[in-house]
Short mmCIF file of C-alpha atoms and ligand atoms in Angstrom, two decimals:
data_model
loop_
_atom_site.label_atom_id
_atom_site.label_comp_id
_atom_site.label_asym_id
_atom_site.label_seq_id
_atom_site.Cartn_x
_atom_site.Cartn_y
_atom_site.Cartn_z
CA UNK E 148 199.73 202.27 -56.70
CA UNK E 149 198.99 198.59 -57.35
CA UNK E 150 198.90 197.87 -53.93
CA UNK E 151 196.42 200.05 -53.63
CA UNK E 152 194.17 199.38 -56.39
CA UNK E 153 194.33 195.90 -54.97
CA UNK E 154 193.28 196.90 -51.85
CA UNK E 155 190.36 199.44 -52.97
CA UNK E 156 188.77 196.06 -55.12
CA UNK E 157 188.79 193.92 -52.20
CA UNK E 158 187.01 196.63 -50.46
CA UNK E 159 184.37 197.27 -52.85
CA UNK E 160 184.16 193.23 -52.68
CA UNK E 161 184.10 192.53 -49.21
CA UNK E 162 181.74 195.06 -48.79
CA UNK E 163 179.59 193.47 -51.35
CA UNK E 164 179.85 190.07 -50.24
CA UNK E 165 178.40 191.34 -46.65
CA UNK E 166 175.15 192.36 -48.39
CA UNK E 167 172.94 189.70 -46.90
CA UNK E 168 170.44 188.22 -49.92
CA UNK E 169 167.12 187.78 -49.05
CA UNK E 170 166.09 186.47 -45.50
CA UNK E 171 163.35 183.40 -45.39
CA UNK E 172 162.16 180.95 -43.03
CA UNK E 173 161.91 177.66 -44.59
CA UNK E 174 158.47 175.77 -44.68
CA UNK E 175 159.48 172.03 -44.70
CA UNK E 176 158.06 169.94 -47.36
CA UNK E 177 155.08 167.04 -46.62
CA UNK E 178 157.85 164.39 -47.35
CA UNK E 179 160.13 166.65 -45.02
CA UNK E 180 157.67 167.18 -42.84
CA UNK E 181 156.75 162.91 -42.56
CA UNK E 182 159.95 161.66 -42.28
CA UNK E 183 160.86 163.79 -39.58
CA UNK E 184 157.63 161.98 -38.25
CA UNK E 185 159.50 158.76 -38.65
CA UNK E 186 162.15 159.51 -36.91
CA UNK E 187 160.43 161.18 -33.92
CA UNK E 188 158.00 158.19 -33.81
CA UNK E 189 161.18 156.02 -33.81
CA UNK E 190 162.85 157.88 -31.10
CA UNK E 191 159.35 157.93 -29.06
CA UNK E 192 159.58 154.41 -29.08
CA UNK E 193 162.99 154.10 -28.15
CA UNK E 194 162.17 156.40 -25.33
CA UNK E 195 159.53 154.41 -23.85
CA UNK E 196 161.78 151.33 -23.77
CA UNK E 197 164.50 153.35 -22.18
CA UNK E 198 162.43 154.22 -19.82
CA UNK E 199 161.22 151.10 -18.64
CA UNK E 200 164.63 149.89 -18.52
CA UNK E 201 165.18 152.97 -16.22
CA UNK E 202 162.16 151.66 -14.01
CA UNK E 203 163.57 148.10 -14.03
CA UNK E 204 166.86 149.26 -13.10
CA UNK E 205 165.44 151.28 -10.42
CA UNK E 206 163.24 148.26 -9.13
CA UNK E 207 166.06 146.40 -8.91
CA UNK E 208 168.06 148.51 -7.30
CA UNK E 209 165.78 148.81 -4.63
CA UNK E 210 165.71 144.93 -3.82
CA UNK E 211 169.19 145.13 -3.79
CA UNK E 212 169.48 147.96 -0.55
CA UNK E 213 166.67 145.77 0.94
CA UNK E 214 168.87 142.83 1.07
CA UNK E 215 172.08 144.73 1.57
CA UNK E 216 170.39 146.14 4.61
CA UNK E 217 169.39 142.30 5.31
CA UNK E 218 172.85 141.18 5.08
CA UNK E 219 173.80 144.21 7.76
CA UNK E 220 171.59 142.65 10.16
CA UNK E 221 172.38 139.21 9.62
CA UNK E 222 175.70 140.68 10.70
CA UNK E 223 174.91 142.61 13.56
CA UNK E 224 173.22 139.10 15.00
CA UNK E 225 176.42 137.20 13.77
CA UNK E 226 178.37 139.00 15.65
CA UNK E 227 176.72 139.27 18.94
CA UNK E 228 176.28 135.57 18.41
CA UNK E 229 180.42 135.36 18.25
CA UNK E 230 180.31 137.48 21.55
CA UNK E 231 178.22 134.59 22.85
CA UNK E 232 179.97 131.90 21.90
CA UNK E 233 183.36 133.24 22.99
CA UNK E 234 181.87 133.85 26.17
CA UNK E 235 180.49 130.54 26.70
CA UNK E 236 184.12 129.11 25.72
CA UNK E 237 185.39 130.76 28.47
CA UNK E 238 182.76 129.13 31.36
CA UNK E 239 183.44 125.85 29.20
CA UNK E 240 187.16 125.96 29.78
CA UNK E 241 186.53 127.48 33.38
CA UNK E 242 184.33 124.57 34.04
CA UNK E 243 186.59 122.14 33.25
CA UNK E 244 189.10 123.32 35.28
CA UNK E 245 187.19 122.69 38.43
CA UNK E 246 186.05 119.71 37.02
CA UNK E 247 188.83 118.33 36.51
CA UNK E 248 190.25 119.56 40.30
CA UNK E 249 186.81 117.51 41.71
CA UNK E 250 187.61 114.39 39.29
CA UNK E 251 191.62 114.31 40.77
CA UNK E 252 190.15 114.97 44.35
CA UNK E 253 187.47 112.04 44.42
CA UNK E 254 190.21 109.76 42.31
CA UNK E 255 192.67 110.63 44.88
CA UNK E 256 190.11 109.31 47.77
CA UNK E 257 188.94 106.30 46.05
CA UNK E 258 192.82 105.80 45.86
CA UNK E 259 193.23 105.84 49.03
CA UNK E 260 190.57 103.96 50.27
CA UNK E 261 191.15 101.06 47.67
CA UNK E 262 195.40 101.37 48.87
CA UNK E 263 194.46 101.34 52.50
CA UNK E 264 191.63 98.95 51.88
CA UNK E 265 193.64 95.48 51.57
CA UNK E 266 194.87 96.32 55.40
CA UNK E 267 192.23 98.78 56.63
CA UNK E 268 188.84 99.96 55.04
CA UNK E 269 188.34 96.82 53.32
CA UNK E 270 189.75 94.32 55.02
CA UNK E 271 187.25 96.35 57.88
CA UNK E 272 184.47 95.47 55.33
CA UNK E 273 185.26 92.06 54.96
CA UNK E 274 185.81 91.32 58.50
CA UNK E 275 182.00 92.03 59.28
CA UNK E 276 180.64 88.89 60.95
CA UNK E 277 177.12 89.49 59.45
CA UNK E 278 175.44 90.87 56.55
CA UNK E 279 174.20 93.60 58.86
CA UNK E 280 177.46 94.51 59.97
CA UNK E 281 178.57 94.59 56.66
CA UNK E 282 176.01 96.90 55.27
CA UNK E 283 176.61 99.01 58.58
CA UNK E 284 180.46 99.14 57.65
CA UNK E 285 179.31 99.63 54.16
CA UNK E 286 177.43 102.63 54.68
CA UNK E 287 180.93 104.69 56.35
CA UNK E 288 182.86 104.01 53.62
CA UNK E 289 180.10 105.44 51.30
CA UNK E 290 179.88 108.86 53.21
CA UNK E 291 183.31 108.97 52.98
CA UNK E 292 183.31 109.76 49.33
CA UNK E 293 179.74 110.68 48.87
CA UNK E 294 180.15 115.02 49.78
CA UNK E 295 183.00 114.38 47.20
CA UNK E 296 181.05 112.90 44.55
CA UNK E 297 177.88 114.99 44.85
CA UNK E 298 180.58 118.06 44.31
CA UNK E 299 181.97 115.89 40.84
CA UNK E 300 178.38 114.86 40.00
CA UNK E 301 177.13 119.01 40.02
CA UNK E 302 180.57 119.89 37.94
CA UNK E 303 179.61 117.29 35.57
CA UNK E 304 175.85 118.63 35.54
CA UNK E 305 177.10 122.05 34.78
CA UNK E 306 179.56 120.98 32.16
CA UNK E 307 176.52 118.83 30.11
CA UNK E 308 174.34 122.12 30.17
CA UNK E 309 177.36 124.19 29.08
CA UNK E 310 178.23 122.17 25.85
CA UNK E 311 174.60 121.77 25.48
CA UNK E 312 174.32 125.55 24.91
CA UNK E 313 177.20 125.41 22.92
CA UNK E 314 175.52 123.15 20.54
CA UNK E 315 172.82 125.40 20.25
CA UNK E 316 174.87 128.36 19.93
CA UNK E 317 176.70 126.83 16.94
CA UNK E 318 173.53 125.29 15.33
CA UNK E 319 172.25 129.38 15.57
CA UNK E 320 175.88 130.12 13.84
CA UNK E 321 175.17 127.91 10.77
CA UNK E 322 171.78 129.04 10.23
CA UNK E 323 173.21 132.44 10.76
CA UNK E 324 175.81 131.71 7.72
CA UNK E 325 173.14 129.88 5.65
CA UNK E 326 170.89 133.23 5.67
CA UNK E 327 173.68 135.00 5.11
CA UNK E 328 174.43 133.02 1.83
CA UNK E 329 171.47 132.69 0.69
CA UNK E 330 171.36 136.73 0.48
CA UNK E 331 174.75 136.99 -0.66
CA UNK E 332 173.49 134.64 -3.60
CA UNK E 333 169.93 136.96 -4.19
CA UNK E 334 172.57 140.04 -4.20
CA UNK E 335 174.21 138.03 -6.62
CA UNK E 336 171.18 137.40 -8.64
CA UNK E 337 170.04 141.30 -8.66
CA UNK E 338 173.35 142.08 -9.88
CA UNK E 339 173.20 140.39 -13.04
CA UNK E 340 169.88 141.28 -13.48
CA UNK E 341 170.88 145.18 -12.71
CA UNK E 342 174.04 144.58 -15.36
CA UNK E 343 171.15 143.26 -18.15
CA UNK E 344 169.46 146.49 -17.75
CA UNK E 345 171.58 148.59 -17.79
CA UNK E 346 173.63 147.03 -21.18
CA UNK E 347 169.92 146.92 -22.59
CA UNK E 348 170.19 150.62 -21.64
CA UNK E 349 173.57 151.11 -23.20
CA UNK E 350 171.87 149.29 -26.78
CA UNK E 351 168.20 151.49 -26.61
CA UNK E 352 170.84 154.50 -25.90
CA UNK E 353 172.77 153.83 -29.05
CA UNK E 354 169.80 153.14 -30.92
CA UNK E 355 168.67 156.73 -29.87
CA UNK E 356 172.33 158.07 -31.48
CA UNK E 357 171.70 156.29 -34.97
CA UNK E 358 168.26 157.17 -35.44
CA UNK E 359 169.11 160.57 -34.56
CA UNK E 360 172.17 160.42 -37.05
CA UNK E 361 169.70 158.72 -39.41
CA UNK E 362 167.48 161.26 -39.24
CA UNK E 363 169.08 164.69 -38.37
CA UNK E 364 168.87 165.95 -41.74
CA UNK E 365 164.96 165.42 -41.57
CA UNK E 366 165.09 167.02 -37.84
CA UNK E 367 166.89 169.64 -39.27
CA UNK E 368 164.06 169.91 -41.27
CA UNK E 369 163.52 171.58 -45.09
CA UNK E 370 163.89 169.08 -47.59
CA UNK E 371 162.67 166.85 -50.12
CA UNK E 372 165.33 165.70 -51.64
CA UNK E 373 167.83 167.02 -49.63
CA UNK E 374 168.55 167.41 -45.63
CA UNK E 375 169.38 170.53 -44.25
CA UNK E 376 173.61 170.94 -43.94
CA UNK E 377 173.40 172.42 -40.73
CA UNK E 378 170.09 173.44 -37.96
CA UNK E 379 167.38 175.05 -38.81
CA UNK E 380 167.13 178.62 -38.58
CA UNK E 381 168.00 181.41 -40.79
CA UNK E 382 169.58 181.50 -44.76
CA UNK E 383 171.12 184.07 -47.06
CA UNK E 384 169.51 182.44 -49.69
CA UNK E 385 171.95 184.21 -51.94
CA UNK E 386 173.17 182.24 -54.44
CA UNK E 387 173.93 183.93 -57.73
CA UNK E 388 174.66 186.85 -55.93
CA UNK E 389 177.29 189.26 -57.73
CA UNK E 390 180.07 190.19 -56.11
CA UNK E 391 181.90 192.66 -57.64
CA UNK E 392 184.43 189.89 -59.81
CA UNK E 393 182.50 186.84 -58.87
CA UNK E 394 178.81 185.17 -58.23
CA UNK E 395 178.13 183.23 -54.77
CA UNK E 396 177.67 179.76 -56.20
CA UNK E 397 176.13 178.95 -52.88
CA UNK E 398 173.47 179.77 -50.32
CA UNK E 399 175.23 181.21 -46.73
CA UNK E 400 173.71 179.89 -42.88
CA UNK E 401 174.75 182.05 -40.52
CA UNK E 402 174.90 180.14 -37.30
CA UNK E 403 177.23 180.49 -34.13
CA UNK E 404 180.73 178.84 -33.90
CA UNK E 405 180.83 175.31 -33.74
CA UNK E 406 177.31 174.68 -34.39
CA UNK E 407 177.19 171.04 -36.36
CA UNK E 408 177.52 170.88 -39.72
CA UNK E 409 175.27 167.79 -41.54
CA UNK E 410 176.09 165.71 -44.81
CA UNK E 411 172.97 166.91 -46.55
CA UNK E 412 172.71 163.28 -48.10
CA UNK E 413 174.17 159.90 -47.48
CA UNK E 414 177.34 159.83 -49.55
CA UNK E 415 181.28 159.23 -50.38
CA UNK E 416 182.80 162.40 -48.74
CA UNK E 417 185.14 163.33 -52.12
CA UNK E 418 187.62 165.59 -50.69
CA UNK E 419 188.34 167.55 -47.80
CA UNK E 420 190.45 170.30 -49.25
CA UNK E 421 192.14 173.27 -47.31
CA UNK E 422 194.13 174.73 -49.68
CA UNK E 423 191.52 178.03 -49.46
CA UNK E 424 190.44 178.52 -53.17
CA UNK E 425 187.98 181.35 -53.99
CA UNK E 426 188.42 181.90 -50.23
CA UNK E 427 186.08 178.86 -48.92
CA UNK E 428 189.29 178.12 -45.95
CA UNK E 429 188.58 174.46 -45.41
CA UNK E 430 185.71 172.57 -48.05
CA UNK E 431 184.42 168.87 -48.14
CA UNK E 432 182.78 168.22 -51.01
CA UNK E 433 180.25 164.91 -50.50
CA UNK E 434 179.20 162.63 -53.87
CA UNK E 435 175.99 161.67 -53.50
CA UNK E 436 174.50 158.32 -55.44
CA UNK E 437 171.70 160.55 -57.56
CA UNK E 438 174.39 162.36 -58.82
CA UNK E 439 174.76 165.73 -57.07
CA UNK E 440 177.13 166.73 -55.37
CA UNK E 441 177.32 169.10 -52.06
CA UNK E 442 179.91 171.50 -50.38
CA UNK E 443 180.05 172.88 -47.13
CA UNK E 444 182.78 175.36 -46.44
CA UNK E 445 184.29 178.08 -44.20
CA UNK E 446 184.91 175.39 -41.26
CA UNK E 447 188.36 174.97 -39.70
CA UNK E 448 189.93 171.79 -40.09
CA UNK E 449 189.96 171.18 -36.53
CA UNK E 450 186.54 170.71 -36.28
CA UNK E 451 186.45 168.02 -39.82
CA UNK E 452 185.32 164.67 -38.21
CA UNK E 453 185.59 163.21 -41.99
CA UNK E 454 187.99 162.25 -44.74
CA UNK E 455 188.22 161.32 -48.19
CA UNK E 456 187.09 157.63 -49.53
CA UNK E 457 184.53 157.79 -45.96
CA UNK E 458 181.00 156.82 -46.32
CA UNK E 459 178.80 159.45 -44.73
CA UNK E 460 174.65 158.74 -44.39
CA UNK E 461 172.23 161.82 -44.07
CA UNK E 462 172.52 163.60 -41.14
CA UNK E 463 175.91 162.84 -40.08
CA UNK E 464 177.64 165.59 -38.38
CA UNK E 465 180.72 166.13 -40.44
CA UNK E 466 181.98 169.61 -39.19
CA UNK E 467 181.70 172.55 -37.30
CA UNK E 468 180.43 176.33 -38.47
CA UNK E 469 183.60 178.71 -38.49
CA UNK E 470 184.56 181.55 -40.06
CA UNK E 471 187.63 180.32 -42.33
CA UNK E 472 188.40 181.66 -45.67
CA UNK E 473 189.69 184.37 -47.05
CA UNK E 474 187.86 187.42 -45.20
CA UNK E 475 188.47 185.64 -42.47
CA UNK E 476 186.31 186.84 -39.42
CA UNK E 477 185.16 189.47 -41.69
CA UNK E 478 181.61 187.58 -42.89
CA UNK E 479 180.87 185.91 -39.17
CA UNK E 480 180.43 182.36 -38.21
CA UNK E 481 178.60 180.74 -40.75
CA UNK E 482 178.30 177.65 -43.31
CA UNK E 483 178.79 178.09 -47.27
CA UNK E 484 176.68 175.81 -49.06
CA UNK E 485 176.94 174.72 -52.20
CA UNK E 486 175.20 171.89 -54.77
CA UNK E 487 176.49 170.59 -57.93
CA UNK E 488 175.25 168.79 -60.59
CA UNK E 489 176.60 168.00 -64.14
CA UNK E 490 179.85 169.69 -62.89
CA UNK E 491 177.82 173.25 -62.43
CA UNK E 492 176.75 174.49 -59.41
CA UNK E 493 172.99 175.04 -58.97
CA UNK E 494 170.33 176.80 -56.44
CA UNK E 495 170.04 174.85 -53.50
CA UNK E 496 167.49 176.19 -52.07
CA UNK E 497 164.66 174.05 -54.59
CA UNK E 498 166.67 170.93 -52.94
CA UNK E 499 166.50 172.22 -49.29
CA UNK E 500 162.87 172.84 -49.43
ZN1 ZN S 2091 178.88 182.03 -49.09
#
């Protein structure tokens, strides 16, 4: 019979607390209205210099494929170039081969001549009775070795021009690596300039996140003295309304699950509590420095990105939109909002707008 009683209350309450108040849009105020201004203009800025960071980087980038594409050729060339050079090795080494055969042949000749020469071919020479004769035994010996020494002497030609191109060949081969370096170095160069950018980047990027943290309750729009708790968009501006056994101290924003919930002011976040009184699920209650106070409610804890003793600014994102609480499910995804001042809670909505 209890049971039941208990049972028929919470229905006439639920059913009650389900009554949507009355539906506005909110106008935001000029100061509202001109700091949101501030921010934007702030974020334009930052923008613009992201943006040309964005245009350096992709500058720079480009040089960099130009002489990456450089290096590839340098290379290609090198490498032919080592194909030539190996090459030329080869008719070096083959070339001294036969060079060395002609040298041993025309040695071996001269060796013989100068051996036999003490009883034969010079003591022939030396036996000439007149210059003439002399010069006429002369000239024999000579042809002798001459067909020999023309074949040395054309070896010897061939082997100069040979090293000679191999001199060239590795002069081309050290230029070759100089270019090389020389880009390597300019890659280098790009690189450090590409890693400046894009850290400048990183900085204009986080700049972006603060002033957008700075200024979300102002984007949010709505207030003069206070930012809005979550986005803009509908409110149940229904606080004060009865329900049944109580009055909704607070004003309800129906918004879909997980949609960010914002410390209306900068603030010491007071408690997180989750021990579900009056039905609020999880609550963090935010002191403010001009002495009011804020709660935000009906969140689960999994989505609370604060706790107690933290210093929150305006804006901050300090939760998610759920649909905690007692009636759990039963209302739909949306935030609870509350202000206090003097230790009684009063209608937000003068704050909000
Ligand atoms: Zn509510």
């Amino acid at each position: 019979m209890k049971r039941k009683l208990i049972i028929s209350v919470l229905t006439v309450c639920l059913t009650i607390s389900l009554t949507p108040g009355p539906l506005e849009k909110t106008i935001p105020t000029a100061y509202a209205t001109s700091k949101a201004e501030e921010g934007k203009q702030k974020l334009k800025d930052i923008k613009s210099k992201q943006s040309e960071s964005k245009a350096e980087i992709a500058k720079v980038q480009k040089l960099i494929d130009e002489k990456q594409k450089g290096i590839h050729e340098i290379e290609a060339r090198a490498g032919a170039l080592n194909d030539q050079i190996a090459k030329l090795n080869k008719s070096i080494e083959a070339n001294k081969k036969v060079l060395e055969q002609s040298r041993q042949s025309l040695g071996n000749k001269l060796k013989r001549i100068y051996l036999q020469g003490s009883n034969s071919y010079m003591a022939q020479l030396f036996a000439a009775d007149s210059f003439s004769d002399f010069l006429k035994r002369y000239e024999v010996l000579r042809l002798i070795v001459e067909s020999d020494y023309q074949v040395f002497n054309e070896y010897m030609t061939v082997q100069k021009n040979l090293e000679k191109q191999q001199a060239e060949l590795n002069e081309k081969q050290k230029s070759l690596t100089a270019e090389m370096e020389k880009a390597n170095e300019a890659v280098k160069q790009y690189e450090a300039e590409l890693d400046k950018h894009k850290s400048e980047l990183e900085e204009y990027e986080k700049q972006e996140n603060a002033v957008l943290k700075q200024y979300a309750g102002y984007f949010n729009s709505g207030s003069g003295q206070l930012g809005w708790p979550t986005t803009p968009g509908m409110v149940y501006w229904n606080y004060m309304q009865f329900r049944g056994n109580h009055y909704h101290k607070g004003d309800d924003f129906p918004r879909p699950k997980g949609t960010p919930i914002f410390a209306a002011e900068s603030g010491v976040v007071l408690r997180v509590s989750t021990s579900d009184p009056d039905g609020y699920g999880v609550y963090i209650d935010i002191q403010h420095p001009n002495g009011l106070q804020t709660r935000y409610a009906h969140m689960f804890l999994s989505t609370v990105t604060v706790h107690a003793g933290q210093h929150v600014s305006r804006g901050q994102k300090i939760a998610e939109v759920g649909n905690n609480g007692r009636f759990i499910g039963a209302t739909g995804y949306h935030l609870h909002f509350e202000v206090w001042k003097n230790g009684h809670t009063v209608n937000p909505k003068p704050y909000l707008q």
